[in-house]
Every structure is written in C-alpha cells, then in structure tokens.
C-alpha cells in the first residue's frame, strides 16, 4: 500500500488569522511582530507588505522602512492556537492521524483511507475546500509518499493550490 501524506499550509498564518478575525484588515499591509523596539522581529508579513519589500525575519524597523504604511500587530498565541485546533478538527474527519506542526502547518496520513473516503487527492481537495469555506483560511496542500516531499509541495505553490507528487516522481519534482 502506497503511503499518502497530506501537508496543509496556510501561508502567512498569523496574518491570515487576523484577517479572518477582522475583515477590515484584508487589503492593508500587515506585519506581525514580537514587540515594537529596535530588536523586534517581523514574524509574518502580508502579501501587500511583501510586495513593498518587507520579509519575515527582518527587524521591525527594517521592515517598516520597506513598508511605511504597514500596520504592526502583536502575536496572539491563543487566537493562533484556536485556529490551528479548528483546522486539526476538520482534518481529523479525513484522517485518523493528524499532526500539527505550528504556524498553520499540519500533516495528515491518508494511507489506507481510500476505500472509505476515495482517492487521497480527492480527500485532500475536500479537506482543503472545507477549511477554506468554514474557516476562510485557504491552505496550500501537498500530497506525497512522505512528509518531506509533501511539505515542499505545499510550500512551492501559489495560494490555495494542491500539488500531488506521485510515488516515483519525487526526484523530478
């Protein structure tokens, strides 16, 4: 039986969660940072802030030099944990083995669920669609025979996409 590991990844997870909580933030450049001082680090940036040159890992003053109009928000671990738990609860309906990684990334082992739920790629699409509809956190999805490849597959996509790497095609991918 071929292993089927699904990796779901919400891009800029803290920003995405804040935007679900407050829809007025949807079009604003956002930076989630762990403080306000000169040594504070940008943990996550929105697509708009990224377009201006801000990147996660920059010091906050540097990120704000690139994106002057960005709104800076503090991390909210309780809110982020609730969002991750909600994603895991949805995935648990599709897989008996769900492994949260943090930061809006989760693995689900779909091996052997085909007879009950259908092909793994269809299950991945259904889970992805349900998370998007119920939580408004459109995740990327990678499906492969192991965690490493499925994780990379979910990372290289444009938002809310699914990439299925078939067994034996890992090297070419």
PDB file of C-alpha atoms in Angstrom, residues 50-114:
ATOM      1  CA  UNK A  50       5.884  41.648   0.985  1.00  0.00           C
ATOM      2  CA  UNK A  51       5.234  43.465  -2.303  1.00  0.00           C
ATOM      3  CA  UNK A  52       6.780  46.580  -0.731  1.00  0.00           C
ATOM      4  CA  UNK A  53       9.880  44.620   0.317  1.00  0.00           C
ATOM      5  CA  UNK A  54       9.159  43.579   3.919  1.00  0.00           C
ATOM      6  CA  UNK A  55      10.048  39.968   4.771  1.00  0.00           C
ATOM      7  CA  UNK A  56       9.636  37.725   7.801  1.00  0.00           C
ATOM      8  CA  UNK A  57      12.828  37.634   9.868  1.00  0.00           C
ATOM      9  CA  UNK A  58      13.667  41.295   9.296  1.00  0.00           C
ATOM     10  CA  UNK A  59      13.905  43.547  12.286  1.00  0.00           C
ATOM     11  CA  UNK A  60      10.732  45.583  12.647  1.00  0.00           C
ATOM     12  CA  UNK A  61      12.439  48.936  11.933  1.00  0.00           C
ATOM     13  CA  UNK A  62      13.904  47.492   8.731  1.00  0.00           C
ATOM     14  CA  UNK A  63      10.550  46.035   7.638  1.00  0.00           C
ATOM     15  CA  UNK A  64       8.852  49.367   8.320  1.00  0.00           C
ATOM     16  CA  UNK A  65      11.477  51.177   6.221  1.00  0.00           C
ATOM     17  CA  UNK A  66      10.441  48.970   3.302  1.00  0.00           C
ATOM     18  CA  UNK A  67       6.708  49.204   4.037  1.00  0.00           C
ATOM     19  CA  UNK A  68       5.996  52.501   5.767  1.00  0.00           C
ATOM     20  CA  UNK A  69       2.218  52.161   5.843  1.00  0.00           C
ATOM     21  CA  UNK A  70       2.114  48.716   7.441  1.00  0.00           C
ATOM     22  CA  UNK A  71       0.007  48.081  10.495  1.00  0.00           C
ATOM     23  CA  UNK A  72       2.019  46.236  13.160  1.00  0.00           C
ATOM     24  CA  UNK A  73       0.158  43.631  15.200  1.00  0.00           C
ATOM     25  CA  UNK A  74       1.407  41.591  18.168  1.00  0.00           C
ATOM     26  CA  UNK A  75       1.248  37.788  18.041  1.00  0.00           C
ATOM     27  CA  UNK A  76      -1.856  36.321  19.665  1.00  0.00           C
ATOM     28  CA  UNK A  77      -0.904  32.747  20.631  1.00  0.00           C
ATOM     29  CA  UNK A  78      -4.368  31.932  21.983  1.00  0.00           C
ATOM     30  CA  UNK A  79      -6.072  33.011  18.754  1.00  0.00           C
ATOM     31  CA  UNK A  80      -3.500  31.169  16.633  1.00  0.00           C
ATOM     32  CA  UNK A  81      -3.892  28.010  18.742  1.00  0.00           C
ATOM     33  CA  UNK A  82      -7.674  28.112  18.330  1.00  0.00           C
ATOM     34  CA  UNK A  83      -7.298  28.424  14.560  1.00  0.00           C
ATOM     35  CA  UNK A  84      -4.830  25.520  14.403  1.00  0.00           C
ATOM     36  CA  UNK A  85      -7.128  23.398  16.557  1.00  0.00           C
ATOM     37  CA  UNK A  86     -10.064  24.169  14.236  1.00  0.00           C
ATOM     38  CA  UNK A  87      -8.020  23.086  11.202  1.00  0.00           C
ATOM     39  CA  UNK A  88      -6.941  19.897  13.003  1.00  0.00           C
ATOM     40  CA  UNK A  89     -10.566  19.092  13.896  1.00  0.00           C
ATOM     41  CA  UNK A  90     -11.580  19.330  10.246  1.00  0.00           C
ATOM     42  CA  UNK A  91      -8.637  17.180   9.159  1.00  0.00           C
ATOM     43  CA  UNK A  92      -9.473  14.579  11.820  1.00  0.00           C
ATOM     44  CA  UNK A  93     -12.644  13.788   9.867  1.00  0.00           C
ATOM     45  CA  UNK A  94     -10.490  12.718   6.935  1.00  0.00           C
ATOM     46  CA  UNK A  95      -7.591  11.020   8.687  1.00  0.00           C
ATOM     47  CA  UNK A  96      -7.035   9.132  11.936  1.00  0.00           C
ATOM     48  CA  UNK A  97      -3.511  10.566  12.150  1.00  0.00           C
ATOM     49  CA  UNK A  98      -3.227  14.363  12.209  1.00  0.00           C
ATOM     50  CA  UNK A  99      -0.009  16.032  13.286  1.00  0.00           C
ATOM     51  CA  UNK A 100       0.002  19.805  13.882  1.00  0.00           C
ATOM     52  CA  UNK A 101       3.426  21.367  13.305  1.00  0.00           C
ATOM     53  CA  UNK A 102       2.715  25.034  14.306  1.00  0.00           C
ATOM     54  CA  UNK A 103       2.313  28.159  12.287  1.00  0.00           C
ATOM     55  CA  UNK A 104      -0.661  26.891  10.297  1.00  0.00           C
ATOM     56  CA  UNK A 105       1.046  23.724   9.063  1.00  0.00           C
ATOM     57  CA  UNK A 106      -0.379  20.244   9.610  1.00  0.00           C
ATOM     58  CA  UNK A 107       0.265  16.742   8.336  1.00  0.00           C
ATOM     59  CA  UNK A 108      -2.417  14.086   7.854  1.00  0.00           C
ATOM     60  CA  UNK A 109      -1.743  10.470   6.952  1.00  0.00           C
ATOM     61  CA  UNK A 110      -4.284   9.438   4.312  1.00  0.00           C
ATOM     62  CA  UNK A 111      -2.758   5.997   3.808  1.00  0.00           C
ATOM     63  CA  UNK A 112      -5.453   3.336   3.707  1.00  0.00           C
ATOM     64  CA  UNK A 113      -8.400   5.733   3.743  1.00  0.00           C
ATOM     65  CA  UNK A 114      -9.164   5.219   0.052  1.00  0.00           C
TER      66      UNK A 114
END
